[in-house]
C-alpha atoms as a PDB file:
ATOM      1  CA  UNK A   1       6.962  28.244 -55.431  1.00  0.00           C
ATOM      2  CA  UNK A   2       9.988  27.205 -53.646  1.00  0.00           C
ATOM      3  CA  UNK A   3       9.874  23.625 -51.525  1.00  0.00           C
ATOM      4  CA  UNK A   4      10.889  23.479 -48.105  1.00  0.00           C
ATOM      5  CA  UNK A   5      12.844  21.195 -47.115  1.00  0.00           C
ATOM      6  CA  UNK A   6      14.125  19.805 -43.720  1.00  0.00           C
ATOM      7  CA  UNK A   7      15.226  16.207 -42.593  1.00  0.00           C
ATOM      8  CA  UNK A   8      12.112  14.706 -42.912  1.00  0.00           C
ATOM      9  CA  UNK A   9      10.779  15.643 -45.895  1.00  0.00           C
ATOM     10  CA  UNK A  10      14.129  14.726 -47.371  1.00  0.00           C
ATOM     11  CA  UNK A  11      13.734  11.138 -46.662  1.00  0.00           C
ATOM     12  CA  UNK A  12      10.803   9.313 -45.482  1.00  0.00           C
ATOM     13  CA  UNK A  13       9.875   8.772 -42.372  1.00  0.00           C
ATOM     14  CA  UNK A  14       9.495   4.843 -43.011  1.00  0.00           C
ATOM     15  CA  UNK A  15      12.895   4.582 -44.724  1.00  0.00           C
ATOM     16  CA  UNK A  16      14.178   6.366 -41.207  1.00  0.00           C
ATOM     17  CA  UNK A  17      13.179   3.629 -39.410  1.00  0.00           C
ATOM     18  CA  UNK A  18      14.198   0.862 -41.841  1.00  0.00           C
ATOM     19  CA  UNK A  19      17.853   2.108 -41.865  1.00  0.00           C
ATOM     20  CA  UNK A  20      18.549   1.900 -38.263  1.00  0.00           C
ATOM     21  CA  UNK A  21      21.357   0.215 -37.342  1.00  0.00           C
ATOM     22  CA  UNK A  22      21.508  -2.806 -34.815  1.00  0.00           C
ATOM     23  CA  UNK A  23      22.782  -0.885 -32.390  1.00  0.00           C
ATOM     24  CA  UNK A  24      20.631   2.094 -32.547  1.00  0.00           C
ATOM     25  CA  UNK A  25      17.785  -1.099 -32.533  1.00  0.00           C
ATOM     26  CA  UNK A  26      19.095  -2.634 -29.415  1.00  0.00           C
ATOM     27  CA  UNK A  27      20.142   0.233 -27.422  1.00  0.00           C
ATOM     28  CA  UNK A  28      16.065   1.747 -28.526  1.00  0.00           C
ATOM     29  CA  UNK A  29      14.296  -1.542 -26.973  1.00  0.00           C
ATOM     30  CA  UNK A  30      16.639  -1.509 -24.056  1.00  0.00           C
ATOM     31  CA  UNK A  31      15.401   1.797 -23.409  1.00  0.00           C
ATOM     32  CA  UNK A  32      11.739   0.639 -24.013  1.00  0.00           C
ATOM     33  CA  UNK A  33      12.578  -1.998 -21.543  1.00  0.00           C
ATOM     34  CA  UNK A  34      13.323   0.188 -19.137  1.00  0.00           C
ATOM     35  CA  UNK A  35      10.786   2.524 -19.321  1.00  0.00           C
ATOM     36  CA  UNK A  36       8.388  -0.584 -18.966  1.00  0.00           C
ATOM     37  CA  UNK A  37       9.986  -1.380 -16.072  1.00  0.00           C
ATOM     38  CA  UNK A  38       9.748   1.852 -14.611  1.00  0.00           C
ATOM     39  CA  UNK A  39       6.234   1.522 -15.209  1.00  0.00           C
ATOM     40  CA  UNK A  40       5.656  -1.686 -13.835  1.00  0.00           C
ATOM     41  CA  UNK A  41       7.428  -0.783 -10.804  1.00  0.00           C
ATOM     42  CA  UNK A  42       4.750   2.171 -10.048  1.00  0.00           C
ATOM     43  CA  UNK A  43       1.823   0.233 -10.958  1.00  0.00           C
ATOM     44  CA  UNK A  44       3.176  -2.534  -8.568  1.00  0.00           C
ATOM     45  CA  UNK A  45       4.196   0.032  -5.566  1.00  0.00           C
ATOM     46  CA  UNK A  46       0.848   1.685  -6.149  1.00  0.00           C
ATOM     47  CA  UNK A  47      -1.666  -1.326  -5.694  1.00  0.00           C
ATOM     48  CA  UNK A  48       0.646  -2.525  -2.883  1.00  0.00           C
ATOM     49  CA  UNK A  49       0.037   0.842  -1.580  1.00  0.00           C
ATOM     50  CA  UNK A  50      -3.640   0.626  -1.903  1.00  0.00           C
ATOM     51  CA  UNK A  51      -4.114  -2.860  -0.175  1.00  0.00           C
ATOM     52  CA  UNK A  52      -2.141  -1.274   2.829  1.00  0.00           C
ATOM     53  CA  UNK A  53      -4.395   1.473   2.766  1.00  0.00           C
ATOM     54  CA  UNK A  54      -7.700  -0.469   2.677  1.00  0.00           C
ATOM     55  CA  UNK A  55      -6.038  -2.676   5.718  1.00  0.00           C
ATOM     56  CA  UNK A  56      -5.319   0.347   7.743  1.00  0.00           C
ATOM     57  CA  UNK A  57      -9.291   1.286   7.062  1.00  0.00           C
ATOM     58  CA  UNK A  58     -10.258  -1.975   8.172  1.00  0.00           C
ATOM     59  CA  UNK A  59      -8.424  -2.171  11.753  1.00  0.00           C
ATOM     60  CA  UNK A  60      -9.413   1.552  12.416  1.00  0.00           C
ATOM     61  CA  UNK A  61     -13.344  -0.068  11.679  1.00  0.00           C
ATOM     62  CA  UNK A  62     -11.950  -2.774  14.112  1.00  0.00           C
ATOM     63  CA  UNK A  63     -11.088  -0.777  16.248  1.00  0.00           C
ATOM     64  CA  UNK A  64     -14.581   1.224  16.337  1.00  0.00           C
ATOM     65  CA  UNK A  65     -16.205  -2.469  17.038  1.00  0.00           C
ATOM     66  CA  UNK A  66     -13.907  -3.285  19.733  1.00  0.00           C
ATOM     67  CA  UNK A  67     -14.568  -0.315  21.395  1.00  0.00           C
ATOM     68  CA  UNK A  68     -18.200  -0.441  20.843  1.00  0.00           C
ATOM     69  CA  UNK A  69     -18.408  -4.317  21.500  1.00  0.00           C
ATOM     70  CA  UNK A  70     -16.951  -3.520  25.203  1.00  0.00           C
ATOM     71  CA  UNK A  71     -18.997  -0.837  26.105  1.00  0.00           C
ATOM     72  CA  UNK A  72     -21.950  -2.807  25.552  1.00  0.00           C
ATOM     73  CA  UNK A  73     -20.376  -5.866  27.520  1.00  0.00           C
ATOM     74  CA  UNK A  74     -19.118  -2.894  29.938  1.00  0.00           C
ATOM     75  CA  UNK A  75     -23.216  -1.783  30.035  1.00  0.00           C
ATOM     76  CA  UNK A  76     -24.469  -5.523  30.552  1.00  0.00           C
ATOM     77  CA  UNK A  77     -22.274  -6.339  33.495  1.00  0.00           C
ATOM     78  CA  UNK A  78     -23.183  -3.259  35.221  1.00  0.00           C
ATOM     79  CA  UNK A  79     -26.826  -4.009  34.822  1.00  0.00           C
ATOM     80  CA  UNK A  80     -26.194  -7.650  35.901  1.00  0.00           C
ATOM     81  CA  UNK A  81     -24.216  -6.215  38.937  1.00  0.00           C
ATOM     82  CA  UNK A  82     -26.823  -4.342  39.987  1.00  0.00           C
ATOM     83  CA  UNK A  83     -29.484  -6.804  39.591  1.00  0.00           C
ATOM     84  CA  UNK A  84     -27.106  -8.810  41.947  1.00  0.00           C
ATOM     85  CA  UNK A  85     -26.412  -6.213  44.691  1.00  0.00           C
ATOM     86  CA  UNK A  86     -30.446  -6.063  44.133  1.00  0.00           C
ATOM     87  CA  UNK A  87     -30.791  -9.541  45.353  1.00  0.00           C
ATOM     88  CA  UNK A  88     -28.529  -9.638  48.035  1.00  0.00           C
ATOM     89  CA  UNK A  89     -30.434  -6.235  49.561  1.00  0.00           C
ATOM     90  CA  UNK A  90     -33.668  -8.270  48.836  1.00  0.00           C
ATOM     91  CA  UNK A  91     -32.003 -11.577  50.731  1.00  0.00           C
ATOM     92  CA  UNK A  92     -31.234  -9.858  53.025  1.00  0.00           C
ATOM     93  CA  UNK A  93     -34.297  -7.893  53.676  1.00  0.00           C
ATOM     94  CA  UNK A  94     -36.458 -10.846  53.181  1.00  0.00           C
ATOM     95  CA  UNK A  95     -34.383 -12.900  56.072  1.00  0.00           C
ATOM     96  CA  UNK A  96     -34.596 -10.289  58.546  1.00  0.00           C
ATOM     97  CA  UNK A  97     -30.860 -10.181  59.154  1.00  0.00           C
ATOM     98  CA  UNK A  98     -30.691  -6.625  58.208  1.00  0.00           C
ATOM     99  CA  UNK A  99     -28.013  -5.432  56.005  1.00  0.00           C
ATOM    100  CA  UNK A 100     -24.419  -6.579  55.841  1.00  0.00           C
ATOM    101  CA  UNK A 101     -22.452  -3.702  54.483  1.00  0.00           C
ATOM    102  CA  UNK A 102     -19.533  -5.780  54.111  1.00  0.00           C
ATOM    103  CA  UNK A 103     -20.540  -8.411  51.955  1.00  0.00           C
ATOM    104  CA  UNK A 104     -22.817  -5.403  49.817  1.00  0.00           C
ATOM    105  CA  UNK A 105     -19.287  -3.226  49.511  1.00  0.00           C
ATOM    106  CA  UNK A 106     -17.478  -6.617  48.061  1.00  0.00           C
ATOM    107  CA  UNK A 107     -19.966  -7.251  45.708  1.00  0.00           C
ATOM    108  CA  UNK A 108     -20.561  -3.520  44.727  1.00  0.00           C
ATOM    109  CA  UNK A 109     -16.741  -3.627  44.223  1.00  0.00           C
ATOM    110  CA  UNK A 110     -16.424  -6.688  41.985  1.00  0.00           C
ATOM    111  CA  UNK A 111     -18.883  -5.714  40.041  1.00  0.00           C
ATOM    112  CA  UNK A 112     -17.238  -2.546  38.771  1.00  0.00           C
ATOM    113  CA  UNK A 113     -14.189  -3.850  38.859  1.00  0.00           C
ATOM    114  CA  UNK A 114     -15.864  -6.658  36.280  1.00  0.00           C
ATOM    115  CA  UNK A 115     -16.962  -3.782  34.173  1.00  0.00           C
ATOM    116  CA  UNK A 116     -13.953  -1.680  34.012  1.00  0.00           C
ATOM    117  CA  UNK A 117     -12.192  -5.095  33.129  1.00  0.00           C
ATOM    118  CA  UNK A 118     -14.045  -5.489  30.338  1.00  0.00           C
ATOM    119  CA  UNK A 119     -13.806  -1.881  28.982  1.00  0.00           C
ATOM    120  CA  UNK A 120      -9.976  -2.017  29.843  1.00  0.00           C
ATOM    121  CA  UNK A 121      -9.747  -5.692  27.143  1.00  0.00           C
ATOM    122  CA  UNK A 122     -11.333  -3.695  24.842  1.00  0.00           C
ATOM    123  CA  UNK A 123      -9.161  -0.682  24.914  1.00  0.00           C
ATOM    124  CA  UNK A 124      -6.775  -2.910  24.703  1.00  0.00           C
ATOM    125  CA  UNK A 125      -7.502  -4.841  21.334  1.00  0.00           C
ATOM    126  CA  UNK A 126      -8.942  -1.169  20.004  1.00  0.00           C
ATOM    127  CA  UNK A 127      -5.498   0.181  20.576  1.00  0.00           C
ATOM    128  CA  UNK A 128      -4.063  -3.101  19.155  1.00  0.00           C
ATOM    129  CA  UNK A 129      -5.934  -2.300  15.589  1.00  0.00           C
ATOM    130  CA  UNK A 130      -4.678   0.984  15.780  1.00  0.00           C
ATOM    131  CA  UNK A 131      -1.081  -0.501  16.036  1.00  0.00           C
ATOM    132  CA  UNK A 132      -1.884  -2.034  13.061  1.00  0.00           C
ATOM    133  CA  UNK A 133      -3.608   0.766  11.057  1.00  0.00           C
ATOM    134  CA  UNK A 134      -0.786   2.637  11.699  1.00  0.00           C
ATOM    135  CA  UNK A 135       1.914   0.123  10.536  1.00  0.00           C
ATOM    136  CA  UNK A 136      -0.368  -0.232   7.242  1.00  0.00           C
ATOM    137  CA  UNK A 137      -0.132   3.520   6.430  1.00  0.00           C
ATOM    138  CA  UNK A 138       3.270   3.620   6.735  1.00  0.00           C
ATOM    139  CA  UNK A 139       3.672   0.160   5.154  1.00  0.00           C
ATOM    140  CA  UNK A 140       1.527   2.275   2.066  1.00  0.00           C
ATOM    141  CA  UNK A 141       3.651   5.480   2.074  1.00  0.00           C
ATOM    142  CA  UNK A 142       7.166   3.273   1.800  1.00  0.00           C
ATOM    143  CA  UNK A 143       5.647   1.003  -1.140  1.00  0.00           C
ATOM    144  CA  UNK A 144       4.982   4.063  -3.143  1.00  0.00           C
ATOM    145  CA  UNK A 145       8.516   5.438  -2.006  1.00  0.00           C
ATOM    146  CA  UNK A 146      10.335   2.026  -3.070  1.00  0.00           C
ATOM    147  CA  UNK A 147       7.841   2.051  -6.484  1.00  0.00           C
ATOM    148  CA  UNK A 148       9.674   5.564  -7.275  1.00  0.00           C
ATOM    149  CA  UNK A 149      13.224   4.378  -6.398  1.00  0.00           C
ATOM    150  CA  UNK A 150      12.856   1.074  -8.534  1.00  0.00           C
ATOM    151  CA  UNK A 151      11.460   3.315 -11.331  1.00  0.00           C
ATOM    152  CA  UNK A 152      14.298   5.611 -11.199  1.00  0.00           C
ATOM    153  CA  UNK A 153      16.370   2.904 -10.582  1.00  0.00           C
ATOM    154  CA  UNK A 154      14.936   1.065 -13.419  1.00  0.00           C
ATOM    155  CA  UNK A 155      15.085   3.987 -15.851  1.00  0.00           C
ATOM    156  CA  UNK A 156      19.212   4.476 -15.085  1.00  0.00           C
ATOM    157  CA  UNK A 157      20.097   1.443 -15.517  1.00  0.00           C
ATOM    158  CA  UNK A 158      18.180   0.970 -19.217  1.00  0.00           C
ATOM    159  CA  UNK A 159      19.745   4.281 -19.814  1.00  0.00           C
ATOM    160  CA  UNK A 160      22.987   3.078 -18.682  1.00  0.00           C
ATOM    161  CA  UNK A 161      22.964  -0.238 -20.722  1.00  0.00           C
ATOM    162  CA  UNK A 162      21.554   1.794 -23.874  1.00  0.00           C
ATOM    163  CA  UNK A 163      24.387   4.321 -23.788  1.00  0.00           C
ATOM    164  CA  UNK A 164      27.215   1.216 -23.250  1.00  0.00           C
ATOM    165  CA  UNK A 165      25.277  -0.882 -26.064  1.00  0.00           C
ATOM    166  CA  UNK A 166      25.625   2.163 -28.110  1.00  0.00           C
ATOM    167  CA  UNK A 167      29.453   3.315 -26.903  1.00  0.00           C
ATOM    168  CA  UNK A 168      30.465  -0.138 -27.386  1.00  0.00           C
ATOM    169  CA  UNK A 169      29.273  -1.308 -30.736  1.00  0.00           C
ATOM    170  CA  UNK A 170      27.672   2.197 -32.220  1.00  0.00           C
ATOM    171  CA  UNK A 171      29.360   5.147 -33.902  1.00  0.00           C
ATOM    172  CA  UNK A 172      30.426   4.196 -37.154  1.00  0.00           C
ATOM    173  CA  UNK A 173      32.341   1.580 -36.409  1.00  0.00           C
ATOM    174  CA  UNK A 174      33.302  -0.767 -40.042  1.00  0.00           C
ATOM    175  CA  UNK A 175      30.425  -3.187 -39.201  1.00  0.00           C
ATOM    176  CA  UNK A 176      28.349  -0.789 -38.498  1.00  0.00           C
ATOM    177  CA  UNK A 177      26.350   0.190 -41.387  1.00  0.00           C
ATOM    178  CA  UNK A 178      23.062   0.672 -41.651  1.00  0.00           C
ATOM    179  CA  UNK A 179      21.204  -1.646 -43.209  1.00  0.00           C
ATOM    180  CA  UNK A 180      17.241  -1.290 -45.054  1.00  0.00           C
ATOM    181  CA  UNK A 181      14.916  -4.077 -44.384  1.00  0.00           C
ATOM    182  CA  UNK A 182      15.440  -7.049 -46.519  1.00  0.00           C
ATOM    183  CA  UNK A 183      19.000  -6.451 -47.625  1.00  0.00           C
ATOM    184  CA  UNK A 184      22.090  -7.510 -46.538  1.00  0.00           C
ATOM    185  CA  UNK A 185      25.130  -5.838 -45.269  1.00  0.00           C
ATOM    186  CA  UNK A 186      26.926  -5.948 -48.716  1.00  0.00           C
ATOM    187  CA  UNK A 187      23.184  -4.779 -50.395  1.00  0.00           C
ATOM    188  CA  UNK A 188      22.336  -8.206 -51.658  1.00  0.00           C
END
């Protein structure tokens, strides 16, 4: 039966390792470095990314709550305006002076202008939130874009360094030899 052979099985896998040379050593954890980098850089654009997104959720819930909060100050004043105008009819009534239309249309006016004042404030800090929701999102969707330049970025440059590591010192070159774990250059 006939053995086959190929690079591996001609030389151990461990012994492989053990006879790389410094170069190929540094210009391998430079590129490990890099990758880690890379890595490091998504994991840190994507939680950045996430906190963004949870403080867009919470100004859109503010802005639900501002929006509810004045049209329930919005309902109260109304009821308080009426109970008001109410009064002044009943003052009025009671005193025998009849009605004074004028001083009825002021207050009638005031207090709607009191309520749509109130609903406008709220609007107002609703659409505020919003403003900020909106800044968050796209705060979020440029975090994840800068996570995938500094990866890339990240990944070049290791490569880069790797490759001049290697052009510069790797090759062949006379003190350049690989070397097994243990020994020396001159296999002492």
């Amino acid at each position: 039966m006939m053995r086959r052979t190929n690079m591996f099985t001609e030389v151990p896998r461990r012994q492989i390792l053990l006879e790389c040379s410094g170069v190929e050593i540094a210009a391998a954890l430079t590129a490990v470095g890099a990758v880690t980098q890379a890595v490091g850089a998504m994991k840190s654009a994507s939680a950045k990314s996430d906190a963004l997104e949870y403080n867009a959720r919470m100004a859109d819930r503010n802005a639900l709550i501002a929006r509810q909060q004045a049209s329930f100050e919005a309902t109260r004043q109304d009821k308080l305006g009426r109970m008001r105008i109410g009064a002044i009819r009943a003052g009025y009534g009671a005193s025998g002076a009849g009605s004074n239309e004028d001083v009825l249309s002021m207050s009638i006016t005031n207090a709607e202008l009191d309520k749509q004042t109130i609903l406008y404030k709220g609007e107002l800090r609703a659409m505020g939130y919003q403003d900020e929701a909106a800044l968050d999102r796209y705060g979020a969707s440029i975090a994840i874009e800068e996570g995938r330049y500094a990866s890339a970025s990240a990944l070049l440059g290791g490569a880069g360094r790797a490759a001049g590591i290697y052009a510069n010192y790797g090759r062949g070159g006379p003190n350049d030899k690989p070397v097994a774990m243990g020994q020396t250059e001159l296999g002492e």
